[in-house]
């Protein structure tokens, strides 16, 4: 299985809602990532988990809260988002931190904040 | 911090012609340079990558060259086909966790 899966595919939420994005991989990868991608822009790194521990937080606002319950799962909890947070949220994984290896991306969750 | 510049932003070629996309990076510690293709509404997918100890790598119609001294790397696609139409992102990594992406090149291949 060489796939990263993400749910849901689409999410519409109000500014007062709480929701979660989910990501899963079964490739035995030990590094997992959250990216944000706005239309016609490159992916922007948000968080990196290495061996289930948060390694990088790219100064992301606290209304985004990542969680890595185990080596296969990555969540992104959303609370009190702003309309400018509307974007495609991509999850990715790679073999292990420090290895010069490909990142495998999931299909993304398209988030709209109303 | 690390910055990756990518040119051109848009490239239109005739089917069968070659396409070249160029990138420069700022961090001399960068040692891994992947290229991703992203079709409309799809996820980015790796098409080729190169490590800093290699100057050139080829995979069928796709090749990448790296000039470490000038901090340049380029993607070459030969015999382009309509299905090559997509957005292409170059990226640079220091082999740790952070991959910095270029702004992207929208490639149109006209049949």
PDB file of C-alpha atoms in Angstrom:
ATOM      1  CA  UNK A   1       0.000   0.000   0.000  1.00  0.00           C
ATOM      2  CA  UNK A   2       1.741   3.168  -1.209  1.00  0.00           C
ATOM      3  CA  UNK A   3      -1.053   5.572  -0.510  1.00  0.00           C
ATOM      4  CA  UNK A   4      -1.814   8.327   1.927  1.00  0.00           C
ATOM      5  CA  UNK A   5      -5.525   8.762   2.569  1.00  0.00           C
ATOM      6  CA  UNK A   6      -7.318  11.810   3.918  1.00  0.00           C
ATOM      7  CA  UNK A   7     -10.830  12.409   5.176  1.00  0.00           C
ATOM      8  CA  UNK A   8     -13.024  14.225   4.556  1.00  0.00           C
ATOM      9  CA  UNK A   9     -12.493  15.261   0.927  1.00  0.00           C
ATOM     10  CA  UNK A  10     -14.464  18.452   1.426  1.00  0.00           C
ATOM     11  CA  UNK A  11     -15.367  20.362   4.573  1.00  0.00           C
ATOM     12  CA  UNK A  12     -17.437  23.496   5.047  1.00  0.00           C
ATOM     13  CA  UNK A  13     -17.382  24.972   8.524  1.00  0.00           C
ATOM     14  CA  UNK A  14     -18.432  28.126  10.282  1.00  0.00           C
ATOM     15  CA  UNK A  15     -16.047  30.275  12.254  1.00  0.00           C
ATOM     16  CA  UNK A  16     -17.362  28.948  15.567  1.00  0.00           C
ATOM     17  CA  UNK A  17     -17.219  25.261  14.643  1.00  0.00           C
ATOM     18  CA  UNK A  18     -14.748  22.613  15.751  1.00  0.00           C
ATOM     19  CA  UNK A  19     -13.775  19.980  13.212  1.00  0.00           C
ATOM     20  CA  UNK A  20     -10.920  17.560  12.551  1.00  0.00           C
ATOM     21  CA  UNK A  21      -9.054  16.452   9.452  1.00  0.00           C
ATOM     22  CA  UNK A  22      -7.692  12.926   9.356  1.00  0.00           C
ATOM     23  CA  UNK A  23      -4.742  11.381   7.544  1.00  0.00           C
ATOM     24  CA  UNK A  24      -3.595   7.769   7.416  1.00  0.00           C
ATOM     25  CA  UNK A  25      -0.695   5.862   5.876  1.00  0.00           C
ATOM     26  CA  UNK A  26       0.326   2.215   6.105  1.00  0.00           C
ATOM     27  CA  UNK A  27       3.754   2.429   4.480  1.00  0.00           C
ATOM     28  CA  UNK A  28       5.638   2.338   7.780  1.00  0.00           C
ATOM     29  CA  UNK A  29       6.698   5.938   7.321  1.00  0.00           C
ATOM     30  CA  UNK A  30       7.888   7.677  10.472  1.00  0.00           C
ATOM     31  CA  UNK A  31       7.660  11.289   9.307  1.00  0.00           C
ATOM     32  CA  UNK A  32       4.285  12.910   8.646  1.00  0.00           C
ATOM     33  CA  UNK A  33       3.474  16.422   7.525  1.00  0.00           C
ATOM     34  CA  UNK A  34       0.628  18.915   7.228  1.00  0.00           C
ATOM     35  CA  UNK A  35       0.707  21.429   4.397  1.00  0.00           C
ATOM     36  CA  UNK A  36      -1.666  24.232   3.446  1.00  0.00           C
ATOM     37  CA  UNK A  37      -2.119  25.021  -0.244  1.00  0.00           C
ATOM     38  CA  UNK A  38      -3.953  28.080  -1.542  1.00  0.00           C
ATOM     39  CA  UNK A  39      -5.123  28.220  -5.143  1.00  0.00           C
ATOM     40  CA  UNK A  40      -2.282  28.596  -7.657  1.00  0.00           C
ATOM     41  CA  UNK A  41       0.318  28.523  -4.877  1.00  0.00           C
ATOM     42  CA  UNK A  42       2.803  25.893  -3.721  1.00  0.00           C
ATOM     43  CA  UNK A  43       2.214  23.788  -0.616  1.00  0.00           C
ATOM     44  CA  UNK A  44       3.240  25.601   2.595  1.00  0.00           C
ATOM     45  CA  UNK A  45       4.575  23.514   5.450  1.00  0.00           C
ATOM     46  CA  UNK A  46       2.576  23.759   8.678  1.00  0.00           C
ATOM     47  CA  UNK A  47       3.693  20.897  10.944  1.00  0.00           C
ATOM     48  CA  UNK A  48       6.099  17.972  10.910  1.00  0.00           C
ATOM     49  CA  UNK A  49       5.884  14.889  13.105  1.00  0.00           C
ATOM     50  CA  UNK A  50       8.887  12.641  13.526  1.00  0.00           C
ATOM     51  CA  UNK A  51       8.363   9.302  15.286  1.00  0.00           C
ATOM     52  CA  UNK A  52       5.010  10.589  16.545  1.00  0.00           C
ATOM     53  CA  UNK A  53       6.555  13.679  18.118  1.00  0.00           C
ATOM     54  CA  UNK A  54       6.003  17.230  16.881  1.00  0.00           C
ATOM     55  CA  UNK A  55       9.290  18.379  15.377  1.00  0.00           C
ATOM     56  CA  UNK A  56       8.370  21.494  13.476  1.00  0.00           C
ATOM     57  CA  UNK A  57       5.607  24.055  13.916  1.00  0.00           C
ATOM     58  CA  UNK A  58       5.967  26.747  11.269  1.00  0.00           C
ATOM     59  CA  UNK A  59       4.469  29.448  13.507  1.00  0.00           C
ATOM     60  CA  UNK A  60       0.978  28.196  12.778  1.00  0.00           C
ATOM     61  CA  UNK A  61      -1.858  29.936  14.701  1.00  0.00           C
ATOM     62  CA  UNK A  62      -3.159  27.968  17.686  1.00  0.00           C
ATOM     63  CA  UNK A  63      -6.559  27.570  16.049  1.00  0.00           C
ATOM     64  CA  UNK A  64      -4.824  24.695  14.199  1.00  0.00           C
ATOM     65  CA  UNK A  65      -3.876  21.866  16.549  1.00  0.00           C
ATOM     66  CA  UNK A  66      -2.082  18.774  15.227  1.00  0.00           C
ATOM     67  CA  UNK A  67      -2.113  15.351  16.817  1.00  0.00           C
ATOM     68  CA  UNK A  68      -0.312  12.113  15.996  1.00  0.00           C
ATOM     69  CA  UNK A  69      -2.054   9.286  17.911  1.00  0.00           C
ATOM     70  CA  UNK A  70       0.187   6.591  16.412  1.00  0.00           C
ATOM     71  CA  UNK A  71       2.665   6.036  13.612  1.00  0.00           C
ATOM     72  CA  UNK A  72      -0.060   5.613  10.985  1.00  0.00           C
ATOM     73  CA  UNK A  73      -2.423   8.439  11.877  1.00  0.00           C
ATOM     74  CA  UNK A  74      -2.216  12.207  11.808  1.00  0.00           C
ATOM     75  CA  UNK A  75      -5.020  14.573  12.767  1.00  0.00           C
ATOM     76  CA  UNK A  76      -5.480  18.305  12.421  1.00  0.00           C
ATOM     77  CA  UNK A  77      -7.985  19.792  14.827  1.00  0.00           C
ATOM     78  CA  UNK A  78      -9.614  23.025  13.728  1.00  0.00           C
ATOM     79  CA  UNK A  79     -11.282  25.597  15.981  1.00  0.00           C
ATOM     80  CA  UNK A  80     -12.423  29.190  15.465  1.00  0.00           C
ATOM     81  CA  UNK A  81     -11.039  29.400  11.957  1.00  0.00           C
ATOM     82  CA  UNK A  82     -11.101  32.492   9.777  1.00  0.00           C
ATOM     83  CA  UNK A  83     -12.301  32.738   6.159  1.00  0.00           C
ATOM     84  CA  UNK A  84      -8.666  33.190   5.046  1.00  0.00           C
ATOM     85  CA  UNK A  85      -7.971  29.687   6.347  1.00  0.00           C
ATOM     86  CA  UNK A  86      -9.977  28.301   3.435  1.00  0.00           C
ATOM     87  CA  UNK A  87      -7.535  26.190   1.408  1.00  0.00           C
ATOM     88  CA  UNK A  88      -6.546  22.666   0.408  1.00  0.00           C
ATOM     89  CA  UNK A  89      -4.959  20.884   3.377  1.00  0.00           C
ATOM     90  CA  UNK A  90      -2.498  18.228   2.315  1.00  0.00           C
ATOM     91  CA  UNK A  91      -1.048  15.495   4.457  1.00  0.00           C
ATOM     92  CA  UNK A  92       2.203  13.811   3.456  1.00  0.00           C
ATOM     93  CA  UNK A  93       4.505  11.134   4.779  1.00  0.00           C
ATOM     94  CA  UNK A  94       8.071  10.026   4.182  1.00  0.00           C
ATOM     95  CA  UNK A  95      10.230   7.110   5.288  1.00  0.00           C
ATOM     96  CA  UNK A  96      12.095   8.729   8.141  1.00  0.00           C
ATOM     97  CA  UNK A  97      13.353  12.143   9.117  1.00  0.00           C
ATOM     98  CA  UNK A  98      16.772  12.922   7.789  1.00  0.00           C
ATOM     99  CA  UNK A  99      16.501  10.558   4.842  1.00  0.00           C
ATOM    100  CA  UNK A 100      16.661  12.110   1.395  1.00  0.00           C
ATOM    101  CA  UNK A 101      13.416  10.505   0.380  1.00  0.00           C
ATOM    102  CA  UNK A 102      10.209  11.269  -1.427  1.00  0.00           C
ATOM    103  CA  UNK A 103       7.211  12.687   0.357  1.00  0.00           C
ATOM    104  CA  UNK A 104       3.958  10.941  -0.518  1.00  0.00           C
ATOM    105  CA  UNK A 105       0.981  13.290  -0.523  1.00  0.00           C
ATOM    106  CA  UNK A 106      -2.615  12.515   0.255  1.00  0.00           C
ATOM    107  CA  UNK A 107      -5.418  13.825  -1.975  1.00  0.00           C
ATOM    108  CA  UNK A 108      -6.126  16.684   0.411  1.00  0.00           C
ATOM    109  CA  UNK A 109      -9.134  18.087   2.227  1.00  0.00           C
ATOM    110  CA  UNK A 110     -10.660  21.144   0.609  1.00  0.00           C
ATOM    111  CA  UNK A 111     -11.711  23.366   3.494  1.00  0.00           C
ATOM    112  CA  UNK A 112     -14.108  26.287   3.199  1.00  0.00           C
ATOM    113  CA  UNK A 113     -14.629  28.544   6.218  1.00  0.00           C
ATOM    114  CA  UNK A 114     -17.820  30.592   6.087  1.00  0.00           C
TER     115      UNK A 114
ATOM    116  CA  UNK B   1      15.628  31.348   5.505  1.00  0.00           C
ATOM    117  CA  UNK B   2      15.680  29.042   2.523  1.00  0.00           C
ATOM    118  CA  UNK B   3      14.136  30.391  -0.636  1.00  0.00           C
ATOM    119  CA  UNK B   4      13.485  28.655  -3.955  1.00  0.00           C
ATOM    120  CA  UNK B   5      12.806  30.699  -7.081  1.00  0.00           C
ATOM    121  CA  UNK B   6      11.203  29.052 -10.104  1.00  0.00           C
ATOM    122  CA  UNK B   7      10.859  30.258 -13.695  1.00  0.00           C
ATOM    123  CA  UNK B   8       8.885  30.592 -15.827  1.00  0.00           C
ATOM    124  CA  UNK B   9       5.541  30.823 -14.071  1.00  0.00           C
ATOM    125  CA  UNK B  10       3.743  29.754 -17.260  1.00  0.00           C
ATOM    126  CA  UNK B  11       5.093  27.765 -20.200  1.00  0.00           C
ATOM    127  CA  UNK B  12       3.249  26.879 -23.358  1.00  0.00           C
ATOM    128  CA  UNK B  13       4.776  24.432 -25.856  1.00  0.00           C
ATOM    129  CA  UNK B  14       3.662  22.518 -28.919  1.00  0.00           C
ATOM    130  CA  UNK B  15       3.256  18.773 -28.577  1.00  0.00           C
ATOM    131  CA  UNK B  16       6.557  17.091 -29.313  1.00  0.00           C
ATOM    132  CA  UNK B  17       8.661  20.078 -28.292  1.00  0.00           C
ATOM    133  CA  UNK B  18      10.860  20.223 -25.213  1.00  0.00           C
ATOM    134  CA  UNK B  19      10.076  22.119 -22.012  1.00  0.00           C
ATOM    135  CA  UNK B  20      12.614  23.473 -19.548  1.00  0.00           C
ATOM    136  CA  UNK B  21      11.859  24.780 -16.063  1.00  0.00           C
ATOM    137  CA  UNK B  22      14.582  26.413 -13.975  1.00  0.00           C
ATOM    138  CA  UNK B  23      14.985  26.849 -10.228  1.00  0.00           C
ATOM    139  CA  UNK B  24      17.515  28.473  -7.949  1.00  0.00           C
ATOM    140  CA  UNK B  25      17.905  27.919  -4.221  1.00  0.00           C
ATOM    141  CA  UNK B  26      19.512  29.995  -1.520  1.00  0.00           C
ATOM    142  CA  UNK B  27      20.623  27.538   1.178  1.00  0.00           C
ATOM    143  CA  UNK B  28      23.940  25.964   0.215  1.00  0.00           C
ATOM    144  CA  UNK B  29      23.192  23.143   2.708  1.00  0.00           C
ATOM    145  CA  UNK B  30      20.332  21.909   0.490  1.00  0.00           C
ATOM    146  CA  UNK B  31      21.108  18.405  -0.666  1.00  0.00           C
ATOM    147  CA  UNK B  32      17.869  16.954  -2.019  1.00  0.00           C
ATOM    148  CA  UNK B  33      15.896  18.393  -4.951  1.00  0.00           C
ATOM    149  CA  UNK B  34      12.558  16.773  -5.828  1.00  0.00           C
ATOM    150  CA  UNK B  35      10.228  17.790  -8.629  1.00  0.00           C
ATOM    151  CA  UNK B  36       6.493  17.365  -8.205  1.00  0.00           C
ATOM    152  CA  UNK B  37       3.722  17.377 -10.797  1.00  0.00           C
ATOM    153  CA  UNK B  38       0.276  18.483  -9.721  1.00  0.00           C
ATOM    154  CA  UNK B  39      -2.656  18.048 -12.057  1.00  0.00           C
ATOM    155  CA  UNK B  40      -5.778  20.124 -11.523  1.00  0.00           C
ATOM    156  CA  UNK B  41      -7.612  18.969  -8.406  1.00  0.00           C
ATOM    157  CA  UNK B  42      -5.047  16.258  -7.669  1.00  0.00           C
ATOM    158  CA  UNK B  43      -2.274  15.699  -5.175  1.00  0.00           C
ATOM    159  CA  UNK B  44       1.382  16.606  -5.917  1.00  0.00           C
ATOM    160  CA  UNK B  45       3.280  13.550  -7.147  1.00  0.00           C
ATOM    161  CA  UNK B  46       7.022  13.094  -7.384  1.00  0.00           C
ATOM    162  CA  UNK B  47       8.244  12.768 -10.964  1.00  0.00           C
ATOM    163  CA  UNK B  48      11.995  12.843 -10.417  1.00  0.00           C
ATOM    164  CA  UNK B  49      14.490  13.825  -7.749  1.00  0.00           C
ATOM    165  CA  UNK B  50      18.217  14.417  -7.521  1.00  0.00           C
ATOM    166  CA  UNK B  51      20.687  14.410  -4.672  1.00  0.00           C
ATOM    167  CA  UNK B  52      23.537  16.841  -4.324  1.00  0.00           C
ATOM    168  CA  UNK B  53      26.222  14.275  -5.114  1.00  0.00           C
ATOM    169  CA  UNK B  54      24.812  13.817  -8.626  1.00  0.00           C
ATOM    170  CA  UNK B  55      24.910  16.317 -11.505  1.00  0.00           C
ATOM    171  CA  UNK B  56      22.277  14.819 -13.761  1.00  0.00           C
ATOM    172  CA  UNK B  57      19.556  12.195 -13.650  1.00  0.00           C
ATOM    173  CA  UNK B  58      17.306  10.918 -16.404  1.00  0.00           C
ATOM    174  CA  UNK B  59      14.105   8.894 -16.441  1.00  0.00           C
ATOM    175  CA  UNK B  60      12.698   8.303 -19.924  1.00  0.00           C
ATOM    176  CA  UNK B  61      11.527  11.721 -21.218  1.00  0.00           C
ATOM    177  CA  UNK B  62      12.353  13.558 -18.009  1.00  0.00           C
ATOM    178  CA  UNK B  63      15.779  14.747 -16.873  1.00  0.00           C
ATOM    179  CA  UNK B  64      17.028  16.946 -14.082  1.00  0.00           C
ATOM    180  CA  UNK B  65      20.357  18.752 -13.886  1.00  0.00           C
ATOM    181  CA  UNK B  66      21.982  20.270 -10.824  1.00  0.00           C
ATOM    182  CA  UNK B  67      24.707  22.918 -10.644  1.00  0.00           C
ATOM    183  CA  UNK B  68      25.670  23.139  -6.974  1.00  0.00           C
ATOM    184  CA  UNK B  69      28.141  25.950  -7.506  1.00  0.00           C
ATOM    185  CA  UNK B  70      25.526  28.192  -9.074  1.00  0.00           C
ATOM    186  CA  UNK B  71      22.715  26.747  -6.900  1.00  0.00           C
ATOM    187  CA  UNK B  72      20.654  26.051 -10.002  1.00  0.00           C
ATOM    188  CA  UNK B  73      18.653  23.006 -10.955  1.00  0.00           C
ATOM    189  CA  UNK B  74      16.469  22.419 -13.986  1.00  0.00           C
ATOM    190  CA  UNK B  75      13.792  20.063 -15.241  1.00  0.00           C
ATOM    191  CA  UNK B  76      13.833  19.011 -18.883  1.00  0.00           C
ATOM    192  CA  UNK B  77      10.890  17.277 -20.516  1.00  0.00           C
ATOM    193  CA  UNK B  78      11.416  16.043 -24.066  1.00  0.00           C
ATOM    194  CA  UNK B  79       8.793  15.018 -26.626  1.00  0.00           C
ATOM    195  CA  UNK B  80       6.056  16.658 -24.612  1.00  0.00           C
ATOM    196  CA  UNK B  81       2.553  15.203 -24.698  1.00  0.00           C
ATOM    197  CA  UNK B  82      -0.820  16.764 -23.792  1.00  0.00           C
ATOM    198  CA  UNK B  83      -0.885  14.667 -20.608  1.00  0.00           C
ATOM    199  CA  UNK B  84       2.239  16.506 -19.448  1.00  0.00           C
ATOM    200  CA  UNK B  85       0.051  19.598 -18.959  1.00  0.00           C
ATOM    201  CA  UNK B  86       0.044  20.352 -15.217  1.00  0.00           C
ATOM    202  CA  UNK B  87       1.691  22.537 -12.594  1.00  0.00           C
ATOM    203  CA  UNK B  88       5.272  21.564 -11.825  1.00  0.00           C
ATOM    204  CA  UNK B  89       6.921  22.453  -8.510  1.00  0.00           C
ATOM    205  CA  UNK B  90      10.624  22.298  -7.831  1.00  0.00           C
ATOM    206  CA  UNK B  91      11.715  21.962  -4.213  1.00  0.00           C
ATOM    207  CA  UNK B  92      14.820  21.962  -2.084  1.00  0.00           C
ATOM    208  CA  UNK B  93      15.496  20.215   1.179  1.00  0.00           C
ATOM    209  CA  UNK B  94      18.419  20.029   3.578  1.00  0.00           C
ATOM    210  CA  UNK B  95      17.528  16.403   4.167  1.00  0.00           C
ATOM    211  CA  UNK B  96      15.807  17.128   7.414  1.00  0.00           C
ATOM    212  CA  UNK B  97      12.158  17.783   7.651  1.00  0.00           C
ATOM    213  CA  UNK B  98      11.675  20.961   5.711  1.00  0.00           C
ATOM    214  CA  UNK B  99      11.014  20.969   1.996  1.00  0.00           C
ATOM    215  CA  UNK B 100      10.737  24.420   0.443  1.00  0.00           C
ATOM    216  CA  UNK B 101       8.739  24.598  -2.781  1.00  0.00           C
ATOM    217  CA  UNK B 102       9.164  26.953  -5.707  1.00  0.00           C
ATOM    218  CA  UNK B 103       6.148  28.972  -6.810  1.00  0.00           C
ATOM    219  CA  UNK B 104       5.268  26.527  -9.582  1.00  0.00           C
ATOM    220  CA  UNK B 105       5.222  26.477 -13.378  1.00  0.00           C
ATOM    221  CA  UNK B 106       1.981  25.960 -15.226  1.00  0.00           C
ATOM    222  CA  UNK B 107       2.832  23.918 -18.336  1.00  0.00           C
ATOM    223  CA  UNK B 108       0.444  23.810 -21.277  1.00  0.00           C
ATOM    224  CA  UNK B 109       1.152  21.319 -24.056  1.00  0.00           C
ATOM    225  CA  UNK B 110      -0.853  22.140 -27.173  1.00  0.00           C
ATOM    226  CA  UNK B 111      -1.879  19.240 -29.390  1.00  0.00           C
TER     227      UNK B 111
END
